[in-house]
Each structure stands twice: as C-alpha cells, then as structure tokens.
Amino acid sequence: MKTNFSRLFLPLLLIIPIATFGQAVAVSSADRKSAEAITASQLSNYLYFVASDAMGGRDTPSQGLDVTAEFIKMNLQRWGFKPAGDNGTYFQKIALRRESFDPQKTILKIGDKSFSLGEDFFRLRGSGTAEGGLVFVGDGWLVKSKGIDAHRGIDVKGKIVVIAPQNFSQSTISPRPEGVTSEDLKGERGVDWAEPLEYAQIKGAAGLVVIAPPQLQAIWGQLRNLLGRGTMYPDKLRPTQASVGSLPVFLVAPQVAETIFSGESINVASKSPAELPKTASLSAAIRSETLWTQNVVAIWEGSDPILKNEMVAIGAHYDHVGTNPNAPGEDKIWNGADDDGSGTVAVLAIAEALAKAKTRPKRSILLVWHCGEEKGLWGSEYFNRFPTIDIKKVIAQLNIDMIGRSQDPNNIIKCVRPNMRCNEELSKPNEIYVIGKDMMSSALGKVVDGVNKSYLNLQYNTRYDDPKDPNRFFFRSDHFNYAVNGIPIVFWFDGVHEDYHQPSDSPDKIDYAKMEKVTRTIYLTLLQLANLKERPKIDKQLPPELTQR
C-alpha cells in the first residue's frame, strides 16, 4: 500500500508549487530558462580578469580597484542599466582621509617608562602633545537613558583618559555598552549621550589611551600593516572628528596596561571610574591628504508602474587587500579570487541575466558593488548613511561574499584557532552557508528556502546564524550595515579555507560548477522577491548581540 500510494502521489507533487512553511514558491519555467544565462565558463572568464595580477589585489584605494570599477561600469552601460551613483554616474565617490605621522615624534611614556611604537602602541587618531595624570573610566560611554556615565564622580580635565573596551568598534572605538541599542541614544548628542572619544573631549581630557581588547591583541602583528604608517578612513564616516580636534588617541598593548595598573587596586575589568597616581605623556605629529574611491551603483528598473518604486538590493564587495612587497615568497599579490572576486562576478553575471531575460521583474533591482569592505565595511556603511537612492524603498538586501570554494574530502586541514589556515569548516560542493535569512523577516526566510527547495535544493547550512558565533561572520561583511539600517538581509558564504586572505586565493582554485549553482539560485531568489505582491514584513528584531560591530 505504501509503495502504491507513493507512485500515485509523486506525480501530483511535481505539478503543485512547493510550499515552504506555508509560503507557496513557484519558480516559473521562464525564470529557470533565464537563469541558464549564468554559466560556469562566464563566471570563470570574468573572475580571471577581476582576480588577475594586473588588478594588484584591488586594495581600497588603488588603481586596480578603479580599473575593476570601470570594467563593471562598462558592462552595465552596454547592458542598459540605469546609473544610480552621484550626478547621473555609476559611481558613488567617497573621499578618504589618509593621515601619516613621523615615528620619531610619536611617543608614549607612562611615568618615566618609554614605550616602543609598533611593539607597545599605535596611534589611532589625533595629533599634538598631551601630558597629565591618568584617569580610568571603563568603556568611556555616556548614555543617560540607561543611567550610564563612565565619568561619574571623576574630573578628567587636562588628564589622560584610559578606557578598556571589551571589543573594538571602527567608528566609536569602544562599542556601545551591553544592552544599549540605537533606540537608547536619545536626546542631544554630547549631552544625553556620547561616544568615549567625544565624551573625553567634552570633559576637557588632554588625551585618550585605549587598552587593546583581546580581539586586537590576537592580531597585534597584523596591525603593524594597518596602523604602522598611519591611518585612513572615509572622511564623512567620522562625524565626531571635527569636534574632537587634535586629541591624540593611542591603542596600547597589554604590557602598557600592566604598567598603568601596576600596584593599583583596580584593573581593566573594573566597573567604576578611578584616578590613578601616575602620569603619562603622548605625542604625535601628522600630515593628512585626501584620496578617492567609489561604490559602483546601478538600477534595473522594474516593470510594474507601482512596485518599480521599491527595490531588491543585491551586492558584493569588489575590493581585496592589495599587494604586500614585503611578503615572504615570490607571490606578493593577494588576488582575492574567492574573497570577494566570486561575489563580484556573481552579481555581474546576475546583471547580465537580468538584461538578457525576456521580461523584467515587477520591482526594480538595485545593484551595489561596495569598496573598502576589507578596511571595515566602509562602502556599505557609506552607502547606508549617504544613499544615492531612497534606501527606505529597499525591501531586502542579498549579499554575496565568497561562494567559489568547496572542501576537498581528500585534503582536510583541521582548524586550530586563532590560526585560520584551515578548510575543515569549508562548505561542500552542494552546500553553502546562509546567514541571516530568518533573523528579521519570516517571509524573507520562507522565500529563500522555498526557491532553493523548488530549484536545485542546495544544502543551506545555517550554523553561523548563532548570535554567539565565535567567528562573528554576521559582522564581517556588507549585509551588516543594511541590517542595522532596518533592511532584512541574506548572506551567502562558502566558509573559511586555507587560502583565505593569502596570496594563494587564486581563480584556478574556484569550484565553478558550485559557483554556477549558487549564483543561479540567488538570481531566482532575487526574481521571486522582486515579484512578491507585498514586501517581506519585518516581524523580528535583530538579537542585541548583532546590532553593533
């Protein structure tokens, strides 16, 4: 009976749209046909160009990154995409401020003890000379709505403020205190709430010393490449820079912290502010210059006269980490084929498929290639803070960052943390990690799963959806800035492999058959979202752990 029932019932299943958690998802034959425009050979051709040595590793900023942007623009123009950058162009220009300093004039002393630049400390920002007593203020934040005042009962005027964040934030140095969300930052900035640096400035501090949290201590050697010769950042992403003037800010290693707290009754874990009976001297002389980079932004206009005003966003970061002339061995270029050349050309192939399709989706498609992801998600943060379109019309953002590698079962390299040269957790040929699809919108998650199950039925692995994921992958790609901006996201990711952030991440190691399957599936997910009758409802809040980097 069981066998006979299955034979009768199976043909019926094949003609009924597959229901996923109550949401019917039917991928039309026309859409399936248009997905066939995305091919392994096409992806390979594009990637061998984008990840070639001629691009020099696509650092932000660099000539190689600019050439890649021009290559993307050239194709968008010939396929008929609408420019959506600045002033009718495909580029959203971003001014970068680069500050360099004189190592001989960059000095840190605690009492009579001098410390070594690069070994013991780095300059984070600011310039000038600061001398004074030391004051410890925990994480340094003021949030009146939560009763938080790191300076309570302490006068920091003319003194060197010491903070000990539990993590590190690109924009605020010390991340918001636990339990504090953007909704809690109410009232007047600088009065009702303030970040650690601006609060120290407002209170008249002479300088700021930041004790490196464990995450930065673990990569202290790598910081020499990032901070050893100066700093660079998008000028408009540092809104407090003007208000903090030249206040010098130094990041210090544990050995400096030991000197600061030696003989004291408090330590870096202390919760209460305290004056320390020690003095410090900080000095830094800098010069600054402006460089330019860009996001690449385009729109494929929808067909519905009403729904075309809404957009489904799809994106990838097209930068990597560039060239290191001092690297050991002959290869000095980090080609970034998988990270994120694979996402870059996947979005390009999806654009080509849209242009070749016989019909347009109802909603418009927003395509953004982000710069500066490797520097701290610069491009996506800039786009979300200074969008070139009405970003509130974006119903979802699909992020593609590393989809080209597959685990070789005959060559498993165990992961020994913090050493990431491994492939034990790399996804398999028919598997891809999917992050965030259910975090903000149940409807979005149903569409993502429904399309996959009704098409190629890849194994969607959601292990990294855990808010306490020690890898912190949710924070490490461009979808993050869309999510904290209230836009539901999905992130496709193949996992870490032995060539991650190495010059050996080259296009010959890509599994193009897998990349074709994943890219086609994302393309069909994009179309399904663009043709929904209603935008996916946001029915969940991001877990508090995932609201700030």
XYZ file of C-alpha atoms in Angstrom:
549
model
C 0.000 0.000 0.000
C 2.743 2.442 0.927
C 4.574 1.914 -2.341
C 1.417 2.193 -4.453
C 0.374 5.399 -2.625
C 3.762 6.965 -3.318
C 3.502 6.157 -7.015
C 0.122 7.851 -7.224
C 1.075 10.861 -5.104
C 4.506 11.695 -6.540
C 3.306 12.993 -9.957
C 0.885 15.289 -8.159
C 3.759 16.809 -6.133
C 5.610 17.672 -9.317
C 2.847 19.949 -10.605
C 1.975 21.729 -7.350
C 4.029 24.768 -6.302
C 6.193 23.760 -3.388
C 5.015 25.181 -0.068
C 7.696 26.218 2.379
C 6.493 26.969 5.883
C 3.127 27.927 4.420
C 4.512 30.197 1.674
C 3.982 28.796 -1.846
C 7.056 29.310 -4.025
C 6.783 28.512 -7.709
C 9.808 29.133 -9.906
C 8.452 29.630 -13.418
C 9.908 27.885 -16.423
C 10.728 31.287 -17.929
C 12.740 32.269 -14.865
C 14.522 28.914 -14.868
C 15.380 29.455 -18.510
C 16.724 32.956 -17.875
C 18.923 31.574 -15.056
C 20.702 29.454 -17.657
C 22.381 32.649 -18.885
C 24.595 32.297 -15.798
C 27.270 29.745 -16.625
C 30.452 28.397 -15.096
C 32.506 29.490 -18.112
C 31.083 33.021 -17.953
C 31.890 33.292 -14.228
C 35.379 31.947 -14.874
C 36.056 34.449 -17.666
C 35.002 37.389 -15.520
C 36.876 36.163 -12.459
C 40.165 35.545 -14.255
C 40.070 39.236 -15.191
C 38.934 40.650 -11.832
C 41.364 38.478 -9.832
C 44.304 38.823 -12.211
C 47.694 40.127 -11.127
C 47.001 43.203 -13.259
C 44.454 44.331 -10.632
C 47.148 44.283 -7.949
C 44.862 42.808 -5.287
C 42.165 45.543 -5.578
C 43.113 47.422 -2.413
C 40.993 50.404 -1.309
C 42.036 52.780 -2.784
C 44.157 51.590 -5.727
C 44.400 51.729 -9.485
C 43.434 48.060 -9.662
C 40.203 48.744 -7.784
C 39.461 51.676 -10.092
C 40.055 49.505 -13.182
C 37.692 46.875 -11.767
C 35.065 49.588 -11.214
C 35.471 50.718 -14.829
C 35.103 47.107 -16.011
C 31.840 46.748 -14.080
C 30.622 50.125 -15.380
C 31.444 49.214 -18.985
C 29.275 46.109 -18.791
C 26.422 47.881 -17.015
C 26.389 50.522 -19.753
C 26.259 48.050 -22.615
C 23.516 46.036 -20.914
C 21.345 49.129 -20.411
C 21.403 49.561 -16.629
C 20.418 52.904 -15.161
C 23.258 54.743 -13.359
C 22.412 55.218 -9.671
C 25.545 56.813 -8.262
C 26.415 60.502 -7.968
C 25.257 63.025 -10.562
C 23.941 60.545 -13.114
C 27.021 58.284 -12.959
C 27.556 54.693 -11.875
C 29.953 55.793 -9.124
C 29.275 56.967 -5.596
C 32.509 58.793 -4.839
C 33.998 58.533 -1.337
C 36.657 60.900 -0.010
C 39.256 59.146 2.121
C 41.389 60.978 4.626
C 44.884 59.491 4.957
C 46.998 60.552 7.893
C 50.689 59.731 8.158
C 52.974 60.515 11.060
C 56.618 60.861 11.992
C 57.649 57.765 14.011
C 60.403 59.738 15.724
C 57.855 62.204 17.059
C 55.241 59.629 18.080
C 55.957 58.992 21.734
C 54.279 57.298 24.699
C 55.568 57.437 28.280
C 53.925 56.219 31.476
C 55.764 57.890 34.315
C 59.448 57.605 33.391
C 58.987 54.485 31.267
C 59.070 54.882 27.481
C 57.294 52.503 25.099
C 58.033 51.441 21.538
C 55.810 52.388 18.601
C 54.571 49.240 16.852
C 55.611 46.899 19.627
C 53.778 48.510 22.511
C 51.376 51.037 20.990
C 49.874 52.548 17.837
C 48.418 55.953 17.135
C 44.722 55.656 16.252
C 43.981 59.320 15.517
C 44.634 62.905 16.545
C 47.899 64.792 16.952
C 49.771 67.087 19.295
C 51.215 66.556 22.743
C 49.287 65.618 25.876
C 50.653 65.368 29.411
C 48.804 64.771 32.625
C 47.590 62.368 35.265
C 45.835 59.130 34.351
C 42.116 58.553 34.871
C 40.428 55.185 34.231
C 36.794 55.357 33.004
C 35.892 51.788 31.942
C 34.349 51.766 28.464
C 34.065 55.569 28.381
C 30.370 55.892 27.381
C 27.625 58.291 28.424
C 24.021 57.061 27.916
C 21.678 58.941 30.240
C 18.598 56.952 29.203
C 20.301 53.852 30.650
C 21.865 55.561 33.653
C 25.352 55.062 32.218
C 28.055 57.662 32.918
C 31.630 56.369 32.723
C 32.946 59.676 34.152
C 30.622 59.774 37.155
C 32.372 61.429 40.095
C 35.637 61.964 38.194
C 37.189 65.154 36.797
C 39.157 64.346 33.615
C 40.015 67.910 32.595
C 43.647 68.174 31.492
C 44.234 64.467 32.157
C 44.871 61.338 30.083
C 41.740 59.194 29.980
C 42.224 55.406 29.907
C 39.457 53.137 28.570
C 39.324 49.330 28.380
C 36.690 48.204 25.832
C 35.651 44.559 25.724
C 35.678 44.726 21.922
C 36.571 47.296 19.286
C 34.415 49.460 17.022
C 35.726 51.148 13.888
C 33.538 54.184 14.424
C 33.257 54.544 18.205
C 36.458 52.803 19.421
C 34.580 51.233 22.335
C 31.332 49.525 21.244
C 28.082 50.545 22.876
C 27.665 49.102 26.398
C 25.857 45.784 26.633
C 22.111 46.216 26.356
C 22.319 49.658 24.735
C 20.676 49.891 21.306
C 20.400 52.732 18.827
C 16.951 53.450 20.298
C 18.607 54.266 23.617
C 20.739 57.021 22.067
C 18.065 59.666 22.502
C 18.176 63.394 23.037
C 21.065 65.708 22.294
C 24.349 64.168 21.287
C 27.124 65.194 23.678
C 24.597 65.987 26.404
C 22.285 62.987 26.704
C 24.684 60.501 25.179
C 28.248 60.492 23.903
C 30.800 58.072 22.500
C 34.017 57.625 24.528
C 36.225 59.917 22.437
C 33.781 62.800 22.176
C 32.840 62.458 25.846
C 36.504 62.705 26.845
C 36.883 65.778 24.619
C 33.749 67.438 26.003
C 35.032 66.913 29.535
C 38.377 68.523 28.660
C 40.649 65.479 28.561
C 44.132 66.016 27.131
C 44.447 62.587 25.505
C 42.979 59.090 25.313
C 44.634 55.715 25.853
C 42.715 52.648 24.612
C 43.770 49.296 26.059
C 43.562 46.779 23.225
C 40.744 44.263 23.745
C 41.515 40.547 23.237
C 40.369 40.646 19.585
C 43.052 43.230 18.735
C 45.692 41.684 20.961
C 45.360 38.481 18.924
C 46.221 40.303 15.671
C 48.755 42.784 17.011
C 51.308 41.796 14.374
C 48.813 42.396 11.556
C 48.009 45.843 12.958
C 51.504 46.961 12.012
C 50.473 46.830 8.350
C 47.252 48.748 9.068
C 48.421 51.301 11.637
C 52.197 51.230 11.454
C 52.466 54.004 8.876
C 49.319 55.964 9.709
C 45.564 55.719 9.348
C 42.987 56.138 6.606
C 39.203 56.348 6.751
C 36.238 57.791 4.845
C 36.104 61.400 5.950
C 32.300 61.557 6.311
C 32.176 58.387 8.425
C 33.938 60.131 11.289
C 31.263 62.657 12.328
C 32.965 63.347 15.658
C 36.349 64.067 14.120
C 35.786 67.834 13.911
C 34.549 68.014 17.483
C 37.482 66.078 18.920
C 40.052 68.279 17.204
C 43.612 67.073 17.651
C 43.044 65.000 20.788
C 45.710 62.230 20.487
C 44.372 58.682 20.808
C 46.753 55.738 21.303
C 45.997 51.994 21.246
C 48.203 50.146 23.727
C 49.251 46.525 24.222
C 48.896 44.515 27.475
C 52.419 45.387 28.620
C 51.449 49.072 28.708
C 48.267 48.209 30.613
C 50.365 46.319 33.159
C 52.431 49.439 33.760
C 49.308 51.611 34.061
C 47.662 49.353 36.655
C 50.799 48.113 38.426
C 50.381 48.477 42.178
C 46.794 49.701 41.852
C 43.687 48.233 43.472
C 41.791 48.282 40.150
C 42.359 46.641 36.769
C 40.949 46.673 33.219
C 37.857 44.757 34.365
C 36.918 47.354 36.992
C 33.480 48.912 36.589
C 33.985 52.161 38.498
C 35.987 55.182 37.324
C 39.135 55.983 39.285
C 42.076 58.365 39.303
C 45.470 56.685 39.095
C 48.532 58.147 40.835
C 50.559 58.067 37.630
C 51.259 60.488 34.800
C 51.505 59.935 31.058
C 52.858 61.750 28.029
C 51.554 61.279 24.471
C 52.902 62.964 21.366
C 52.138 62.626 17.632
C 52.780 64.855 14.616
C 50.747 64.133 11.465
C 50.083 65.296 7.938
C 46.899 64.479 6.022
C 45.844 64.125 2.387
C 42.615 63.260 0.563
C 42.309 60.205 -1.697
C 39.219 58.958 -3.546
C 37.472 55.656 -4.092
C 33.952 54.610 -5.092
C 30.999 52.279 -4.785
C 29.509 51.141 -8.100
C 25.714 51.562 -8.142
C 23.118 50.708 -10.802
C 19.381 50.012 -11.130
C 17.465 47.616 -13.355
C 14.059 49.267 -13.467
C 11.018 47.143 -12.689
C 8.009 46.685 -14.975
C 5.148 47.385 -12.559
C 4.179 51.094 -12.506
C 3.736 50.999 -8.724
C 6.050 48.253 -7.467
C 9.013 49.512 -9.514
C 9.398 52.259 -6.923
C 10.546 49.554 -4.497
C 13.872 47.748 -4.880
C 15.515 44.457 -4.055
C 19.198 45.132 -3.418
C 21.973 42.734 -4.323
C 25.618 43.372 -3.665
C 29.175 42.223 -3.111
C 32.438 43.885 -2.170
C 34.789 44.200 -5.103
C 37.892 45.140 -3.095
C 40.507 42.906 -1.502
C 43.697 43.594 0.496
C 46.131 44.553 -2.268
C 49.862 43.893 -2.623
C 52.485 43.413 0.075
C 56.016 43.885 -1.309
C 57.471 42.606 1.988
C 55.569 39.314 1.955
C 57.665 36.141 2.107
C 57.932 34.119 -1.090
C 57.629 35.167 -4.716
C 53.903 35.965 -4.777
C 53.262 39.454 -3.389
C 49.724 39.946 -4.750
C 46.600 38.976 -2.818
C 44.305 38.266 -5.801
C 41.149 37.708 -3.739
C 39.535 35.330 -6.214
C 37.094 33.893 -3.705
C 37.151 36.906 -1.367
C 35.314 38.532 -2.943
C 36.038 38.177 -6.626
C 33.477 35.368 -6.592
C 30.726 37.649 -5.266
C 31.784 40.495 -7.542
C 31.403 38.464 -10.730
C 28.312 36.635 -9.441
C 26.497 39.986 -9.181
C 27.848 40.901 -12.625
C 26.551 37.624 -14.086
C 23.171 38.220 -12.426
C 23.091 41.669 -14.023
C 23.750 40.094 -17.420
C 20.987 37.543 -16.860
C 18.551 40.343 -15.988
C 19.480 42.167 -19.181
C 19.011 39.054 -21.325
C 15.705 37.948 -19.768
C 12.596 38.386 -21.921
C 10.625 40.058 -19.127
C 11.518 42.421 -16.327
C 10.669 41.745 -12.671
C 7.937 43.914 -11.157
C 10.187 45.654 -8.642
C 13.424 47.371 -9.524
C 16.768 45.727 -8.775
C 19.456 47.768 -7.019
C 22.998 46.534 -7.614
C 25.841 47.819 -5.430
C 29.479 46.780 -5.611
C 30.951 48.019 -2.314
C 34.501 49.237 -1.830
C 36.501 49.119 1.398
C 34.858 46.050 2.928
C 38.278 44.759 3.912
C 39.013 48.059 5.657
C 35.940 47.842 7.905
C 32.805 47.685 5.716
C 33.442 51.255 4.523
C 31.479 51.136 1.273
C 28.300 49.633 2.697
C 28.346 51.900 5.743
C 28.814 54.925 3.478
C 26.004 53.824 1.158
C 23.600 53.281 4.047
C 24.421 56.599 5.672
C 24.560 58.637 2.459
C 22.450 56.644 -0.035
C 22.156 57.746 -3.648
C 18.618 56.320 -3.779
C 15.690 56.253 -1.341
C 17.027 53.431 0.790
C 13.716 53.059 2.638
C 12.353 51.643 -0.626
C 14.775 48.680 -0.416
C 12.749 45.654 0.707
C 15.696 43.262 1.207
C 19.436 43.054 0.598
C 21.144 39.939 -0.772
C 24.866 39.825 -0.025
C 27.320 37.543 -1.819
C 30.734 37.231 -0.184
C 32.797 34.135 -1.025
C 30.814 31.464 -2.883
C 33.515 29.844 -5.007
C 35.310 27.233 -2.933
C 34.452 23.657 -1.941
C 36.021 21.333 0.568
C 38.292 18.627 -0.834
C 37.469 15.467 1.170
C 40.967 14.142 0.456
C 42.666 17.215 1.906
C 41.039 18.204 5.191
C 43.078 20.719 7.172
C 41.934 20.943 10.791
C 41.053 24.362 12.209
C 43.256 25.346 15.150
C 42.131 28.758 16.338
C 43.131 31.526 16.177
C 45.072 30.117 13.210
C 42.600 30.287 10.303
C 44.726 28.399 7.759
C 42.298 25.502 7.515
C 39.419 24.114 5.458
C 37.707 21.826 7.946
C 34.666 24.119 8.003
C 34.616 24.930 4.282
C 31.296 24.068 2.643
C 30.967 21.078 0.347
C 30.209 21.134 -3.431
C 26.419 21.083 -2.945
C 26.440 23.151 0.267
C 26.598 26.865 1.108
C 26.339 28.743 4.381
C 23.328 31.061 4.518
C 23.340 33.684 7.238
C 20.555 35.965 8.440
C 17.638 34.891 6.236
C 15.305 34.362 9.211
C 16.705 36.969 11.591
C 14.450 39.902 10.690
C 11.709 38.622 8.400
C 9.979 35.244 8.455
C 8.596 35.946 4.982
C 12.074 36.536 3.582
C 13.325 33.281 5.059
C 10.410 31.387 3.535
C 11.130 32.769 0.074
C 14.845 31.986 0.334
C 14.179 28.411 1.416
C 11.275 27.925 -0.972
C 13.204 28.957 -4.073
C 16.121 26.721 -3.176
C 13.947 23.679 -2.479
C 11.929 24.099 -5.656
C 15.042 24.559 -7.791
C 18.416 22.845 -7.137
C 17.864 22.048 -3.458
C 21.356 23.017 -2.310
C 22.195 22.246 1.289
C 21.628 25.552 3.082
C 23.728 25.432 6.255
C 22.641 27.986 8.888
C 25.170 27.165 11.633
C 26.508 30.748 11.661
C 23.113 32.256 12.498
C 24.033 31.789 16.160
C 24.332 35.316 17.679
C 27.202 33.992 19.788
C 29.122 32.593 16.789
C 32.793 32.999 17.819
C 33.722 33.714 14.187
C 31.400 36.758 14.204
C 30.655 36.247 10.490
C 27.461 38.297 10.751
C 29.605 41.357 11.483
C 32.200 40.702 8.813
C 30.504 41.540 5.536
C 28.445 44.310 3.975
C 24.975 42.970 4.791
C 25.598 44.089 8.388
C 25.145 47.784 7.584
C 21.868 47.112 5.765
C 20.576 45.024 8.671
C 21.266 47.692 11.298
C 19.574 50.148 8.919
C 16.363 48.117 9.218
C 16.613 46.192 5.927
C 16.222 42.386 6.098
C 19.235 40.587 4.670
C 20.564 37.258 3.414
C 24.271 36.431 3.204
C 25.661 33.555 1.109
C 29.145 32.386 2.164
C 31.236 29.288 1.470
C 33.284 29.337 4.696
C 36.920 29.878 5.572
C 39.613 27.961 3.689
C 43.388 27.643 3.746
C 43.793 30.382 1.121
C 41.628 32.932 2.935
C 43.472 36.282 2.977
C 46.525 34.705 1.385
C 48.189 35.362 -1.989
C 47.132 31.801 -2.886
C 43.424 32.787 -3.169
C 43.598 32.481 -6.956
C 40.966 31.850 -9.669
C 42.309 28.399 -10.590
C 41.116 27.057 -7.210
C 37.469 28.011 -7.676
C 34.745 25.357 -7.985
C 32.948 26.983 -10.928
C 30.238 24.321 -11.097
C 29.255 25.116 -7.500
C 29.535 28.836 -8.145
C 27.139 28.494 -11.084
C 24.561 26.655 -8.942
C 24.747 29.131 -6.090
C 24.616 32.174 -8.383
C 21.628 30.834 -10.328
C 19.810 30.110 -7.064
C 20.461 33.636 -5.762
C 19.286 35.084 -9.086
C 15.983 33.189 -8.859
C 15.604 34.265 -5.219
C 16.079 37.860 -6.374
C 13.356 37.492 -9.011
C 10.959 35.859 -6.564
C 11.382 38.735 -4.103
C 11.024 41.309 -6.861
C 7.697 39.783 -7.911
C 6.091 39.392 -4.468
C 2.733 41.092 -4.051
C 3.882 42.639 -0.772
C 7.333 43.411 0.581
C 8.585 40.958 3.227
C 7.307 42.067 6.606
C 9.880 42.701 9.316
C 8.492 40.719 12.224
C 11.636 40.198 14.303
C 14.244 42.364 15.953
C 17.914 41.610 15.435
C 19.358 39.911 18.519
C 21.023 42.615 20.676
C 24.399 40.915 20.141
C 24.145 41.622 16.414
C 23.305 45.320 16.421
C 26.850 46.724 16.553
C 30.301 45.695 15.454
